[in-house]
PDB file of C-alpha atoms in Angstrom:
ATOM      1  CA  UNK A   1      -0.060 -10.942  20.531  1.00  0.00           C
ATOM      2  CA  UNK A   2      -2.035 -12.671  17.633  1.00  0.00           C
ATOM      3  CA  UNK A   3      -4.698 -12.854  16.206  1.00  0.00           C
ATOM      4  CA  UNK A   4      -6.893 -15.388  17.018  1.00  0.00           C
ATOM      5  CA  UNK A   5     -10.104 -15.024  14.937  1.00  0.00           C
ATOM      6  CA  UNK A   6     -11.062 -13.233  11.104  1.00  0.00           C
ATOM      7  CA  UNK A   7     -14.767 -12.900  10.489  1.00  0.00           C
ATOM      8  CA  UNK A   8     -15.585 -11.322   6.748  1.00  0.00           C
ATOM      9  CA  UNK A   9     -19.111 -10.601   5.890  1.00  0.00           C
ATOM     10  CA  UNK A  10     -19.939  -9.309   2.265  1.00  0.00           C
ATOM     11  CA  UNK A  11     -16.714  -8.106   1.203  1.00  0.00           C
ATOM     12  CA  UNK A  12     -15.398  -8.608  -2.263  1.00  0.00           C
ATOM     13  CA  UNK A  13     -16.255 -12.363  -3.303  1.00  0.00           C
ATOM     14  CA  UNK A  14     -17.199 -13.180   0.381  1.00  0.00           C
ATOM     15  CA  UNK A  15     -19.985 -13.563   1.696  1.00  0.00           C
ATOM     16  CA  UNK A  16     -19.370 -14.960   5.101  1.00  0.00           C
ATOM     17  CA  UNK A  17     -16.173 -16.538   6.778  1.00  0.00           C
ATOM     18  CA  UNK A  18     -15.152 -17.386  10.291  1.00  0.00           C
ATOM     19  CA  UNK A  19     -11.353 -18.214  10.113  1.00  0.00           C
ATOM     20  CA  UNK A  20      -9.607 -19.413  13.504  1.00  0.00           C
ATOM     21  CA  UNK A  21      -6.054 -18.934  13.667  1.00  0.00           C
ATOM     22  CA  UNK A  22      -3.433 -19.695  16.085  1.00  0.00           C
ATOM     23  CA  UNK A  23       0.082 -18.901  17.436  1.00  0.00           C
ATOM     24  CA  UNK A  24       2.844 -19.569  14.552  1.00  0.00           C
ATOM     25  CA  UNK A  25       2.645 -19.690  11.299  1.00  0.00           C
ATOM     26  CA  UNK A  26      -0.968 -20.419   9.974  1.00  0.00           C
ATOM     27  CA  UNK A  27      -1.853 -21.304   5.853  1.00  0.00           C
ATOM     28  CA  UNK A  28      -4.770 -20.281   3.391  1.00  0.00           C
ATOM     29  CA  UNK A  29      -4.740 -23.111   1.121  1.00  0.00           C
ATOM     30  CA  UNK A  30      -7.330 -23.663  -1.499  1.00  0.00           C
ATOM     31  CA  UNK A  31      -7.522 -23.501  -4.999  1.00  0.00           C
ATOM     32  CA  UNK A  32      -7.685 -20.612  -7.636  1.00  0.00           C
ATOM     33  CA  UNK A  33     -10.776 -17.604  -6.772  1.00  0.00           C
ATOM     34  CA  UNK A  34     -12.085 -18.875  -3.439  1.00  0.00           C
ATOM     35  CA  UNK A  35     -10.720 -15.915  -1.387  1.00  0.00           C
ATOM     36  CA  UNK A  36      -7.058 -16.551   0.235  1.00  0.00           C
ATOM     37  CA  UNK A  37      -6.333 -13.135  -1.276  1.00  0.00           C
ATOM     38  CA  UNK A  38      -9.350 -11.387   0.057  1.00  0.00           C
ATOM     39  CA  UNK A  39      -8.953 -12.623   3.570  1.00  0.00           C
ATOM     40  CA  UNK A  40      -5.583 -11.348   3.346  1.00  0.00           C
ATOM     41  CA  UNK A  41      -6.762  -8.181   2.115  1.00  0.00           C
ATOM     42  CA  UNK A  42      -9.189  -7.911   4.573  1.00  0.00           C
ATOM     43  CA  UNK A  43      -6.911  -8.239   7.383  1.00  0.00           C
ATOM     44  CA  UNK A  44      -4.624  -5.967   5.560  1.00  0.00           C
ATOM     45  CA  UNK A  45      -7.390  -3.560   5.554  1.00  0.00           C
ATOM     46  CA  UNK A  46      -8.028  -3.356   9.230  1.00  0.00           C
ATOM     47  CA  UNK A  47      -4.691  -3.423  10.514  1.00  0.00           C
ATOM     48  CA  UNK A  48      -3.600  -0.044   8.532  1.00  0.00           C
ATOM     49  CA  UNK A  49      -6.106   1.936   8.545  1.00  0.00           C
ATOM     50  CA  UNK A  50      -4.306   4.894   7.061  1.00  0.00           C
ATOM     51  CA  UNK A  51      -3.966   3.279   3.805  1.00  0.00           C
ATOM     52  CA  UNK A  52      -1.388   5.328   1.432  1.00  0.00           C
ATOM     53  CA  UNK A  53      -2.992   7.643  -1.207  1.00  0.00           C
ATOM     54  CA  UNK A  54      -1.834   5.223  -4.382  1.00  0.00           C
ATOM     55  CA  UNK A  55      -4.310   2.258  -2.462  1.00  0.00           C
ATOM     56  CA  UNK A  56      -7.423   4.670  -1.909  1.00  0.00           C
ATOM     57  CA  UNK A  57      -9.018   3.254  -5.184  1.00  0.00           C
ATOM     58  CA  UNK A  58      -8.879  -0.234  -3.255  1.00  0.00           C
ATOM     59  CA  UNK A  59     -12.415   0.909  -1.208  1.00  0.00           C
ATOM     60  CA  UNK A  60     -14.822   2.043  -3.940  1.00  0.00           C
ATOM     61  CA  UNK A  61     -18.005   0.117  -3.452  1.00  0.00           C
ATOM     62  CA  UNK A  62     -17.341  -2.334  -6.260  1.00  0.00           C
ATOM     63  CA  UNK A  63     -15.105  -4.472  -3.819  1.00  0.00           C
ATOM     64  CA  UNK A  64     -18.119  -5.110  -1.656  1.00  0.00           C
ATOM     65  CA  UNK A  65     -20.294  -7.865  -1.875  1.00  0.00           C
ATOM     66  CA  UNK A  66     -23.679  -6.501  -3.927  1.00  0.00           C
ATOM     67  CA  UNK A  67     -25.423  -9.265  -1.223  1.00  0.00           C
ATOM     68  CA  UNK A  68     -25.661  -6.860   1.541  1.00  0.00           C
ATOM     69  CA  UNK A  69     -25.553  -7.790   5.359  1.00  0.00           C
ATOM     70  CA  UNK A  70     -26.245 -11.800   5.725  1.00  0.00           C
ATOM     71  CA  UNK A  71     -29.046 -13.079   6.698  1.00  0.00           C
ATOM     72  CA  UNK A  72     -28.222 -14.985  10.075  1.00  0.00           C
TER      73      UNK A  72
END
């Protein structure tokens, strides 16, 4: 199992991404503050759910984008 597909709407810096990924070993490259971190974060984010009490700081509403929902 893999995952095939991220899509992150107005979280953090992001306003909208559609990543495809595929079996093996897939990269984020880019340069400095265009959101390899957040993407990782993101998928961080839904795969553990029960995030440890020393990370609960990491969903205050600052890290979501002040855009709200796209407009597509």
């Amino acid at each position: 199992m893999y995952i095939k597909n991220v899509k992150v709407r107005n979280f953090r810096g992001i306003q909208s991404a559609d990543i495809s990924l595929h079996p093996g070993l897939n990269f984020l490259i880019g340069p400095n503050n265009v959101g390899k971190s957040t993407i990782l974060f993101a998928i961080d984010l839904v795969l553990n759910p029960n995030i440890q009490w020393w990370r609960r700081d990491v969903l205050s509403e600052v890290i979501f984008s002040a855009a709200g929902p796209s407009s597509q």
